PDB file of C-alpha atoms in Angstrom:
ATOM      1  CA  MET B   1     106.367  98.675 109.964  1.00 74.00           C
ATOM      2  CA  LYS B   2     107.645  95.352 111.297  1.00 85.00           C
ATOM      3  CA  LEU B   3     105.992  92.246 109.912  1.00 91.00           C
ATOM      4  CA  THR B   4     104.002  89.822 112.006  1.00 91.00           C
ATOM      5  CA  PRO B   5     104.001  86.259 110.625  1.00 94.00           C
ATOM      6  CA  GLN B   6     100.654  85.103 109.257  1.00 97.00           C
ATOM      7  CA  PRO B   7      99.458  81.521 108.672  1.00 98.00           C
ATOM      8  CA  LYS B   8      99.886  81.293 104.897  1.00 98.00           C
ATOM      9  CA  ILE B   9     101.441  82.835 101.786  1.00 98.00           C
ATOM     10  CA  TRP B  10     100.280  82.022  98.268  1.00 98.00           C
ATOM     11  CA  TRP B  11     103.309  80.698  96.417  1.00 98.00           C
ATOM     12  CA  ASN B  12     103.235  79.705  92.722  1.00 98.00           C
ATOM     13  CA  GLY B  13      99.703  78.387  92.897  1.00 97.00           C
ATOM     14  CA  SER B  14      99.562  76.886  96.389  1.00 98.00           C
ATOM     15  CA  LEU B  15      99.190  78.136  99.947  1.00 98.00           C
ATOM     16  CA  VAL B  16     102.305  77.425 102.007  1.00 98.00           C
ATOM     17  CA  ASP B  17     103.314  78.155 105.579  1.00 98.00           C
ATOM     18  CA  TRP B  18     104.604  81.695 106.100  1.00 98.00           C
ATOM     19  CA  ASP B  19     108.135  80.586 107.021  1.00 96.00           C
ATOM     20  CA  LYS B  20     108.324  78.152 104.090  1.00 96.00           C
ATOM     21  CA  ALA B  21     108.062  80.895 101.456  1.00 97.00           C
ATOM     22  CA  GLN B  22     111.794  81.203 100.845  1.00 96.00           C
ATOM     23  CA  VAL B  23     114.189  81.791  97.943  1.00 97.00           C
ATOM     24  CA  HIS B  24     117.773  80.842  97.184  1.00 97.00           C
ATOM     25  CA  VAL B  25     120.480  83.429  97.856  1.00 98.00           C
ATOM     26  CA  LEU B  26     121.353  83.382  94.148  1.00 98.00           C
ATOM     27  CA  THR B  27     117.809  84.284  93.093  1.00 98.00           C
ATOM     28  CA  HIS B  28     118.058  86.600  90.085  1.00 98.00           C
ATOM     29  CA  ALA B  29     115.799  89.281  91.616  1.00 98.00           C
ATOM     30  CA  LEU B  30     118.107  89.673  94.628  1.00 98.00           C
ATOM     31  CA  HIS B  31     121.008  90.582  92.343  1.00 98.00           C
ATOM     32  CA  TYR B  32     119.349  92.494  89.505  1.00 97.00           C
ATOM     33  CA  ALA B  33     116.036  93.808  90.912  1.00 97.00           C
ATOM     34  CA  SER B  34     114.081  91.775  88.342  1.00 98.00           C
ATOM     35  CA  SER B  35     110.763  91.990  90.146  1.00 98.00           C
ATOM     36  CA  VAL B  36     107.513  93.907  90.203  1.00 98.00           C
ATOM     37  CA  PHE B  37     104.953  94.175  92.963  1.00 98.00           C
ATOM     38  CA  GLU B  38     101.713  95.754  94.069  1.00 98.00           C
ATOM     39  CA  GLY B  39     100.505  97.290  97.310  1.00 98.00           C
ATOM     40  CA  ILE B  40      96.799  96.704  97.936  1.00 98.00           C
ATOM     41  CA  ARG B  41      94.531  97.058 100.944  1.00 98.00           C
ATOM     42  CA  ALA B  42      91.509  95.223 102.204  1.00 98.00           C
ATOM     43  CA  TYR B  43      89.283  97.177 104.580  1.00 98.00           C
ATOM     44  CA  ALA B  44      86.909  95.956 107.244  1.00 97.00           C
ATOM     45  CA  THR B  45      83.346  96.837 106.219  1.00 98.00           C
ATOM     46  CA  PRO B  46      79.931  96.095 107.757  1.00 97.00           C
ATOM     47  CA  LYS B  47      79.565  93.291 105.175  1.00 96.00           C
ATOM     48  CA  GLY B  48      82.998  91.781 105.852  1.00 97.00           C
ATOM     49  CA  PRO B  49      86.472  92.405 104.406  1.00 98.00           C
ATOM     50  CA  ALA B  50      86.621  94.057 100.980  1.00 98.00           C
ATOM     51  CA  VAL B  51      89.616  94.710  98.753  1.00 98.00           C
ATOM     52  CA  PHE B  52      89.968  98.284  97.521  1.00 98.00           C
ATOM     53  CA  CYS B  53      90.373  98.610  93.737  1.00 98.00           C
ATOM     54  CA  LEU B  54      91.396  94.989  93.309  1.00 98.00           C
ATOM     55  CA  ALA B  55      90.834  94.889  89.535  1.00 98.00           C
ATOM     56  CA  GLU B  56      92.830  98.085  89.023  1.00 98.00           C
ATOM     57  CA  HIS B  57      95.759  96.809  91.077  1.00 98.00           C
ATOM     58  CA  VAL B  58      95.860  93.458  89.292  1.00 98.00           C
ATOM     59  CA  GLU B  59      95.729  95.260  85.943  1.00 98.00           C
ATOM     60  CA  ARG B  60      98.685  97.465  86.943  1.00 98.00           C
ATOM     61  CA  LEU B  61     100.628  94.409  88.126  1.00 98.00           C
ATOM     62  CA  PHE B  62     100.306  92.860  84.680  1.00 98.00           C
ATOM     63  CA  GLN B  63     101.130  96.154  82.979  1.00 98.00           C
ATOM     64  CA  SER B  64     104.296  96.469  85.081  1.00 98.00           C
ATOM     65  CA  CYS B  65     105.278  92.918  84.143  1.00 98.00           C
ATOM     66  CA  ARG B  66     104.779  93.716  80.473  1.00 98.00           C
ATOM     67  CA  ILE B  67     106.845  96.907  80.642  1.00 98.00           C
ATOM     68  CA  VAL B  68     109.852  95.196  82.259  1.00 97.00           C
ATOM     69  CA  ARG B  69     109.465  91.980  80.202  1.00 97.00           C
ATOM     70  CA  LEU B  70     108.575  89.731  83.090  1.00 97.00           C
ATOM     71  CA  PRO B  71     106.160  87.055  81.804  1.00 97.00           C
ATOM     72  CA  ILE B  72     103.833  86.253  84.695  1.00 97.00           C
ATOM     73  CA  PRO B  73     102.746  82.591  84.481  1.00 96.00           C
ATOM     74  CA  PHE B  74      99.197  83.169  85.747  1.00 98.00           C
ATOM     75  CA  ALA B  75      96.148  84.883  84.316  1.00 98.00           C
ATOM     76  CA  PRO B  76      94.694  88.003  85.980  1.00 98.00           C
ATOM     77  CA  ALA B  77      91.663  86.007  87.136  1.00 98.00           C
ATOM     78  CA  ALA B  78      93.938  83.502  88.894  1.00 98.00           C
ATOM     79  CA  ILE B  79      95.824  86.263  90.733  1.00 98.00           C
ATOM     80  CA  THR B  80      92.555  87.930  91.713  1.00 98.00           C
ATOM     81  CA  ALA B  81      91.207  84.658  93.093  1.00 98.00           C
ATOM     82  CA  ALA B  82      94.488  83.943  94.892  1.00 98.00           C
ATOM     83  CA  ILE B  83      94.407  87.305  96.679  1.00 98.00           C
ATOM     84  CA  ARG B  84      90.903  86.670  97.977  1.00 98.00           C
ATOM     85  CA  GLU B  85      91.776  83.081  98.935  1.00 98.00           C
ATOM     86  CA  THR B  86      94.823  84.178 100.916  1.00 98.00           C
ATOM     87  CA  ILE B  87      92.853  86.775 102.884  1.00 98.00           C
ATOM     88  CA  ARG B  88      90.152  84.223 103.693  1.00 98.00           C
ATOM     89  CA  THR B  89      92.697  81.596 104.715  1.00 98.00           C
ATOM     90  CA  ASN B  90      94.485  84.053 107.004  1.00 98.00           C
ATOM     91  CA  ARG B  91      91.119  85.106 108.497  1.00 97.00           C
ATOM     92  CA  GLN B  92      91.827  88.823 108.142  1.00 97.00           C
ATOM     93  CA  ASP B  93      89.146  91.488 108.440  1.00 97.00           C
ATOM     94  CA  ALA B  94      91.565  94.124 107.139  1.00 97.00           C
ATOM     95  CA  CYS B  95      95.061  93.774 105.746  1.00 98.00           C
ATOM     96  CA  TYR B  96      97.793  94.940 103.421  1.00 98.00           C
ATOM     97  CA  ILE B  97      98.296  92.736 100.348  1.00 98.00           C
ATOM     98  CA  ARG B  98     101.651  92.300  98.620  1.00 98.00           C
ATOM     99  CA  PRO B  99     101.677  90.419  95.299  1.00 98.00           C
ATOM    100  CA  LEU B 100     105.237  89.904  94.054  1.00 98.00           C
ATOM    101  CA  VAL B 101     106.425  88.638  90.657  1.00 98.00           C
ATOM    102  CA  PHE B 102     110.139  87.984  90.296  1.00 98.00           C
ATOM    103  CA  ARG B 103     112.885  86.127  88.464  1.00 98.00           C
ATOM    104  CA  GLY B 104     113.885  83.184  90.591  1.00 98.00           C
ATOM    105  CA  TYR B 105     116.852  80.840  90.878  1.00 97.00           C
ATOM    106  CA  GLY B 106     118.386  79.308  87.770  1.00 96.00           C
ATOM    107  CA  ALA B 107     121.309  81.239  86.345  1.00 96.00           C
ATOM    108  CA  LEU B 108     123.495  84.204  87.228  1.00 94.00           C
ATOM    109  CA  GLY B 109     123.926  87.143  84.898  1.00 96.00           C
ATOM    110  CA  VAL B 110     121.911  90.187  83.885  1.00 97.00           C
ATOM    111  CA  TRP B 111     120.142  88.284  81.071  1.00 96.00           C
ATOM    112  CA  PRO B 112     116.930  87.219  82.830  1.00 96.00           C
ATOM    113  CA  ASP B 113     115.330  84.599  80.611  1.00 95.00           C
ATOM    114  CA  ASP B 114     117.349  81.652  81.936  1.00 96.00           C
ATOM    115  CA  ASN B 115     115.517  82.038  85.252  1.00 97.00           C
ATOM    116  CA  PRO B 116     111.968  80.971  86.177  1.00 97.00           C
ATOM    117  CA  VAL B 117     109.307  83.526  87.067  1.00 98.00           C
ATOM    118  CA  ASP B 118     107.906  83.065  90.574  1.00 98.00           C
ATOM    119  CA  VAL B 119     104.782  84.632  92.057  1.00 98.00           C
ATOM    120  CA  ALA B 120     103.961  85.161  95.724  1.00 98.00           C
ATOM    121  CA  ILE B 121     101.079  86.851  97.525  1.00 98.00           C
ATOM    122  CA  ALA B 122     101.352  87.812 101.194  1.00 98.00           C
ATOM    123  CA  THR B 123      98.669  89.427 103.351  1.00 98.00           C
ATOM    124  CA  PHE B 124      99.284  90.922 106.778  1.00 97.00           C
ATOM    125  CA  PRO B 125      97.997  93.632 109.142  1.00 94.00           C
ATOM    126  CA  TRP B 126      99.122  97.216 108.561  1.00 87.00           C
ATOM    127  CA  VAL B 127      98.619  99.286 111.688  1.00 82.00           C
ATOM    128  CA  ARG B 128     100.235 102.629 112.467  1.00 79.00           C
ATOM    129  CA  PRO B 129     100.097 103.333 116.210  1.00 80.00           C
ATOM    130  CA  ASN B 130      99.742 107.082 115.595  1.00 87.00           C
ATOM    131  CA  GLU B 131      97.500 106.815 112.524  1.00 87.00           C
ATOM    132  CA  GLU B 132      94.701 109.119 113.696  1.00 89.00           C
ATOM    133  CA  GLN B 133      97.188 111.803 114.684  1.00 92.00           C
ATOM    134  CA  LEU B 134      98.987 111.615 111.332  1.00 93.00           C
ATOM    135  CA  LEU B 135      95.738 111.764 109.374  1.00 94.00           C
ATOM    136  CA  ARG B 136      94.750 114.842 111.357  1.00 93.00           C
ATOM    137  CA  GLU B 137      98.060 116.710 111.666  1.00 95.00           C
ATOM    138  CA  GLY B 138      99.922 115.585 108.565  1.00 96.00           C
ATOM    139  CA  LEU B 139     103.594 115.142 107.685  1.00 98.00           C
ATOM    140  CA  ALA B 140     106.639 117.375 107.601  1.00 98.00           C
ATOM    141  CA  VAL B 141     108.152 116.879 104.144  1.00 98.00           C
ATOM    142  CA  GLY B 142     111.546 117.817 102.730  1.00 98.00           C
ATOM    143  CA  VAL B 143     112.377 118.224  99.049  1.00 98.00           C
ATOM    144  CA  SER B 144     115.066 115.702  98.190  1.00 98.00           C
ATOM    145  CA  SER B 145     118.357 116.261  96.397  1.00 98.00           C
ATOM    146  CA  TRP B 146     117.657 112.978  94.598  1.00 98.00           C
ATOM    147  CA  ARG B 147     115.734 113.410  91.341  1.00 98.00           C
ATOM    148  CA  ARG B 148     113.266 110.958  89.886  1.00 97.00           C
ATOM    149  CA  MET B 149     114.627 109.051  86.920  1.00 95.00           C
ATOM    150  CA  ALA B 150     114.596 110.472  83.421  1.00 95.00           C
ATOM    151  CA  PRO B 151     112.049 108.806  81.110  1.00 92.00           C
ATOM    152  CA  ASP B 152     114.750 107.087  79.067  1.00 94.00           C
ATOM    153  CA  THR B 153     116.487 105.474  82.062  1.00 96.00           C
ATOM    154  CA  LEU B 154     113.939 103.497  84.105  1.00 96.00           C
ATOM    155  CA  PRO B 155     110.164 103.090  83.577  1.00 96.00           C
ATOM    156  CA  ALA B 156     108.477 105.151  86.282  1.00 96.00           C
ATOM    157  CA  MET B 157     105.062 103.783  85.325  1.00 96.00           C
ATOM    158  CA  ALA B 158     106.120 100.234  86.228  1.00 97.00           C
ATOM    159  CA  LYS B 159     105.981  99.353  89.909  1.00 98.00           C
ATOM    160  CA  CYS B 160     109.307  97.563  89.726  1.00 98.00           C
ATOM    161  CA  ALA B 161     111.829  96.996  92.491  1.00 97.00           C
ATOM    162  CA  ALA B 162     114.636  98.856  90.708  1.00 96.00           C
ATOM    163  CA  ASN B 163     112.743 102.149  90.968  1.00 97.00           C
ATOM    164  CA  TYR B 164     112.533 101.884  94.735  1.00 97.00           C
ATOM    165  CA  VAL B 165     116.254 102.382  95.274  1.00 97.00           C
ATOM    166  CA  ASN B 166     115.483 105.979  94.340  1.00 97.00           C
ATOM    167  CA  SER B 167     112.589 105.963  96.797  1.00 98.00           C
ATOM    168  CA  ALA B 168     114.720 104.596  99.616  1.00 98.00           C
ATOM    169  CA  LEU B 169     117.378 107.259  99.064  1.00 98.00           C
ATOM    170  CA  THR B 170     114.680 109.942  99.070  1.00 98.00           C
ATOM    171  CA  VAL B 171     113.100 108.927 102.366  1.00 98.00           C
ATOM    172  CA  CYS B 172     116.458 108.201 104.059  1.00 98.00           C
ATOM    173  CA  GLU B 173     117.733 111.654 103.206  1.00 98.00           C
ATOM    174  CA  ALA B 174     114.502 113.215 104.450  1.00 98.00           C
ATOM    175  CA  LYS B 175     114.695 111.455 107.808  1.00 98.00           C
ATOM    176  CA  ASP B 176     118.388 112.301 108.165  1.00 98.00           C
ATOM    177  CA  ARG B 177     117.378 115.956 107.779  1.00 98.00           C
ATOM    178  CA  GLY B 178     114.643 115.702 110.416  1.00 98.00           C
ATOM    179  CA  PHE B 179     111.627 115.363 108.111  1.00 98.00           C
ATOM    180  CA  GLN B 180     109.092 112.544 108.144  1.00 97.00           C
ATOM    181  CA  GLU B 181     108.989 112.073 104.389  1.00 98.00           C
ATOM    182  CA  GLY B 182     110.712 113.204 101.219  1.00 98.00           C
ATOM    183  CA  LEU B 183     109.472 114.658  97.949  1.00 98.00           C
ATOM    184  CA  ALA B 184     111.438 114.223  94.725  1.00 98.00           C
ATOM    185  CA  LEU B 185     111.584 116.502  91.693  1.00 98.00           C
ATOM    186  CA  ASP B 186     111.720 115.200  88.149  1.00 98.00           C
ATOM    187  CA  VAL B 187     114.747 115.475  85.858  1.00 97.00           C
ATOM    188  CA  ASP B 188     113.651 118.978  84.788  1.00 97.00           C
ATOM    189  CA  GLY B 189     113.183 120.227  88.353  1.00 97.00           C
ATOM    190  CA  PHE B 190     109.397 120.008  88.460  1.00 98.00           C
ATOM    191  CA  VAL B 191     107.522 118.331  91.325  1.00 98.00           C
ATOM    192  CA  SER B 192     107.274 114.560  90.883  1.00 98.00           C
ATOM    193  CA  GLU B 193     106.198 112.463  93.891  1.00 98.00           C
ATOM    194  CA  GLY B 194     107.079 111.249  97.358  1.00 98.00           C
ATOM    195  CA  SER B 195     109.106 108.151  98.128  1.00 97.00           C
ATOM    196  CA  GLY B 196     106.000 106.036  97.585  1.00 97.00           C
ATOM    197  CA  GLN B 197     103.124 108.516  97.278  1.00 98.00           C
ATOM    198  CA  ASN B 198     101.569 110.856  94.747  1.00 98.00           C
ATOM    199  CA  VAL B 199     101.215 114.485  95.774  1.00 98.00           C
ATOM    200  CA  PHE B 200      98.374 117.003  95.467  1.00 98.00           C
ATOM    201  CA  LEU B 201      98.337 120.756  96.105  1.00 98.00           C
ATOM    202  CA  VAL B 202      95.415 123.112  96.653  1.00 98.00           C
ATOM    203  CA  HIS B 203      95.551 126.726  95.463  1.00 98.00           C
ATOM    204  CA  LYS B 204      92.419 128.879  95.838  1.00 97.00           C
ATOM    205  CA  GLY B 205      90.111 125.886  95.813  1.00 97.00           C
ATOM    206  CA  VAL B 206      91.716 124.172  92.792  1.00 98.00           C
ATOM    207  CA  LEU B 207      93.408 120.805  93.177  1.00 98.00           C
ATOM    208  CA  SER B 208      96.581 120.184  91.158  1.00 98.00           C
ATOM    209  CA  THR B 209      98.808 117.139  90.771  1.00 98.00           C
ATOM    210  CA  PRO B 210     101.765 116.258  88.514  1.00 98.00           C
ATOM    211  CA  THR B 211     101.142 114.415  85.261  1.00 97.00           C
ATOM    212  CA  VAL B 212     102.636 111.033  84.390  1.00 96.00           C
ATOM    213  CA  ALA B 213     105.196 112.977  82.308  1.00 95.00           C
ATOM    214  CA  SER B 214     106.882 113.972  85.600  1.00 97.00           C
ATOM    215  CA  SER B 215     108.112 110.410  86.250  1.00 97.00           C
ATOM    216  CA  ILE B 216     105.323 109.479  88.637  1.00 98.00           C
ATOM    217  CA  LEU B 217     103.756 106.100  89.220  1.00 97.00           C
ATOM    218  CA  GLY B 218     100.168 106.244  87.997  1.00 95.00           C
ATOM    219  CA  GLY B 219      98.717 105.845  91.466  1.00 98.00           C
ATOM    220  CA  ILE B 220      95.412 104.026  91.884  1.00 98.00           C
ATOM    221  CA  THR B 221      94.519 105.985  95.027  1.00 98.00           C
ATOM    222  CA  ARG B 222      95.505 109.094  93.066  1.00 98.00           C
ATOM    223  CA  ALA B 223      92.946 108.223  90.388  1.00 98.00           C
ATOM    224  CA  CYS B 224      90.299 107.586  93.043  1.00 98.00           C
ATOM    225  CA  VAL B 225      90.930 110.955  94.688  1.00 98.00           C
ATOM    226  CA  ILE B 226      90.671 112.721  91.338  1.00 98.00           C
ATOM    227  CA  GLN B 227      87.295 111.034  90.865  1.00 98.00           C
ATOM    228  CA  LEU B 228      86.180 111.930  94.396  1.00 98.00           C
ATOM    229  CA  ALA B 229      87.159 115.561  93.818  1.00 98.00           C
ATOM    230  CA  LYS B 230      85.046 115.620  90.673  1.00 97.00           C
ATOM    231  CA  ASP B 231      82.145 114.048  92.591  1.00 98.00           C
ATOM    232  CA  LEU B 232      82.431 116.822  95.189  1.00 98.00           C
ATOM    233  CA  GLY B 233      82.679 119.607  92.600  1.00 98.00           C
ATOM    234  CA  ILE B 234      86.341 120.380  93.346  1.00 98.00           C
ATOM    235  CA  PRO B 235      88.269 121.439  90.211  1.00 98.00           C
ATOM    236  CA  VAL B 236      91.256 119.209  89.377  1.00 98.00           C
ATOM    237  CA  VAL B 237      94.193 120.044  87.113  1.00 98.00           C
ATOM    238  CA  GLU B 238      96.952 117.620  86.098  1.00 98.00           C
ATOM    239  CA  GLN B 239      99.976 119.730  85.196  1.00 98.00           C
ATOM    240  CA  ARG B 240     103.690 120.268  85.596  1.00 98.00           C
ATOM    241  CA  ILE B 241     104.243 121.883  88.977  1.00 98.00           C
ATOM    242  CA  PRO B 242     107.263 124.109  89.682  1.00 98.00           C
ATOM    243  CA  ARG B 243     108.878 123.672  93.083  1.00 98.00           C
ATOM    244  CA  GLU B 244     107.928 127.121  94.321  1.00 98.00           C
ATOM    245  CA  LEU B 245     104.225 126.241  94.205  1.00 98.00           C
ATOM    246  CA  LEU B 246     104.882 123.915  97.128  1.00 98.00           C
ATOM    247  CA  TYR B 247     105.610 126.947  99.291  1.00 98.00           C
ATOM    248  CA  THR B 248     102.506 128.893  98.264  1.00 98.00           C
ATOM    249  CA  ALA B 249      99.940 126.089  98.525  1.00 98.00           C
ATOM    250  CA  ASP B 250      96.898 126.531 100.748  1.00 98.00           C
ATOM    251  CA  GLU B 251      96.804 122.761 101.351  1.00 98.00           C
ATOM    252  CA  ALA B 252      98.770 119.690 100.331  1.00 98.00           C
ATOM    253  CA  PHE B 253      98.459 115.953 100.767  1.00 98.00           C
ATOM    254  CA  PHE B 254      99.885 112.622  99.686  1.00 98.00           C
ATOM    255  CA  THR B 255      97.894 109.708  98.302  1.00 98.00           C
ATOM    256  CA  GLY B 256      98.788 106.023  98.112  1.00 98.00           C
ATOM    257  CA  THR B 257      97.821 102.587  99.360  1.00 97.00           C
ATOM    258  CA  VAL B 258      99.709 103.136 102.617  1.00 96.00           C
ATOM    259  CA  ALA B 259      99.336 106.931 102.754  1.00 96.00           C
ATOM    260  CA  GLU B 260      95.627 106.797 101.836  1.00 97.00           C
ATOM    261  CA  VAL B 261      94.894 110.560 101.971  1.00 98.00           C
ATOM    262  CA  MET B 262      97.661 111.976 104.158  1.00 98.00           C
ATOM    263  CA  PRO B 263      97.899 115.729 104.858  1.00 98.00           C
ATOM    264  CA  ILE B 264     101.215 117.539 104.472  1.00 98.00           C
ATOM    265  CA  ARG B 265     101.761 120.228 107.068  1.00 98.00           C
ATOM    266  CA  SER B 266     105.054 121.678 105.791  1.00 98.00           C
ATOM    267  CA  PHE B 267     107.583 121.640 102.959  1.00 98.00           C
ATOM    268  CA  ASP B 268     111.217 122.297 103.855  1.00 98.00           C
ATOM    269  CA  GLY B 269     110.131 123.710 107.219  1.00 98.00           C
ATOM    270  CA  LEU B 270     107.642 126.168 105.703  1.00 98.00           C
ATOM    271  CA  ALA B 271     104.059 125.644 106.852  1.00 98.00           C
ATOM    272  CA  VAL B 272     101.489 124.706 104.233  1.00 98.00           C
ATOM    273  CA  GLY B 273      98.585 127.125 104.723  1.00 96.00           C
ATOM    274  CA  SER B 274      97.835 127.235 108.434  1.00 93.00           C
ATOM    275  CA  GLY B 275     100.104 124.254 109.075  1.00 95.00           C
ATOM    276  CA  ALA B 276      97.139 121.970 109.727  1.00 91.00           C
ATOM    277  CA  ARG B 277      94.879 119.763 107.637  1.00 96.00           C
ATOM    278  CA  GLY B 278      92.877 121.951 105.284  1.00 96.00           C
ATOM    279  CA  PRO B 279      89.126 121.752 104.552  1.00 97.00           C
ATOM    280  CA  ILE B 280      89.436 120.269 101.037  1.00 98.00           C
ATOM    281  CA  THR B 281      91.893 117.649 102.254  1.00 98.00           C
ATOM    282  CA  GLN B 282      89.534 116.761 105.080  1.00 98.00           C
ATOM    283  CA  ARG B 283      86.521 116.461 102.751  1.00 98.00           C
ATOM    284  CA  LEU B 284      88.401 114.140 100.398  1.00 98.00           C
ATOM    285  CA  GLN B 285      89.841 112.160 103.290  1.00 98.00           C
ATOM    286  CA  GLU B 286      86.441 111.627 104.907  1.00 97.00           C
ATOM    287  CA  ARG B 287      84.810 110.676 101.613  1.00 98.00           C
ATOM    288  CA  PHE B 288      87.611 108.214 100.820  1.00 98.00           C
ATOM    289  CA  PHE B 289      87.308 106.436 104.150  1.00 98.00           C
ATOM    290  CA  THR B 290      83.525 106.258 104.163  1.00 98.00           C
ATOM    291  CA  ILE B 291      83.624 104.446 100.817  1.00 98.00           C
ATOM    292  CA  ALA B 292      86.681 102.262 101.573  1.00 98.00           C
ATOM    293  CA  ARG B 293      85.179 101.173 104.896  1.00 97.00           C
ATOM    294  CA  GLY B 294      81.792 100.425 103.384  1.00 97.00           C
ATOM    295  CA  LYS B 295      79.948 103.217 105.180  1.00 97.00           C
ATOM    296  CA  ALA B 296      78.761 104.902 101.977  1.00 96.00           C
ATOM    297  CA  GLU B 297      77.448 103.579  98.683  1.00 96.00           C
ATOM    298  CA  ASP B 298      80.251 102.238  96.493  1.00 97.00           C
ATOM    299  CA  VAL B 299      79.055 104.101  93.406  1.00 96.00           C
ATOM    300  CA  HIS B 300      82.288 103.501  91.473  1.00 98.00           C
ATOM    301  CA  GLY B 301      82.580  99.778  92.210  1.00 98.00           C
ATOM    302  CA  TRP B 302      85.883 100.049  94.069  1.00 98.00           C
ATOM    303  CA  LEU B 303      85.231  97.347  96.680  1.00 98.00           C
ATOM    304  CA  THR B 304      85.545  93.634  96.013  1.00 98.00           C
ATOM    305  CA  PRO B 305      84.142  91.438  98.810  1.00 98.00           C
ATOM    306  CA  VAL B 306      86.492  88.736 100.024  1.00 97.00           C
TER     307      VAL B 306
END
């Protein structure tokens, strides 16, 4: 999705004009991927804009920083307040939120500690022109030849920029092959995740999803959907999933900040179930949106008013 400039970006403690939030070409993160980020959404609700799982996202941001040894120079409360301030300043009823922590300009070389740590927060609209159709009909997905990283190579549980080279290769290959999205396997050949989404399968009324041992990012929307399934009495199993179970699933869907709850209609050209959104997917999707959009009681405390 192409970006539309907004009034302000939060930059190292202050709000600055959108086009003033710039870095030097020799910024460490541009050369060595020394950055972490989050993807968060604020939804329009009857009581005004509300950020979905703000505390959980900020917690994961700090966990990612800790894993990759990136000392963020602000406290979680300051980042939380900055996110809300930026949304208010930009007068957004709903938006996508991108906090970014990265090694800035100072020295060149892989060793990072001679460079400052910068923090930026941008908020902007995220609108898919065919969103309703996608949420109803789902995606055609291809299994990628690119594997997710082994656990002793890169930290899959950190939302760091370096990991997303793998994601970009996965989705590029999928689109080159005529699919809308890609799905990667882990180093042992078990199902891992999409290019930026967790995956769920339904077999005979039971929901299954890969464990964190399969090199997945511990998705926050994933955790919410697991909770929603439990609320609705739908059994959930976290397990290693062999590839062939993709082709025998009754239903399948992706979850993520951008994906939300996105049906999958086919894997490698083979229809999932009837090839349309299944009933369990639809129930979870509808429940997710009624809570996120403030149309049902927020029993789990997922919404933070702006």
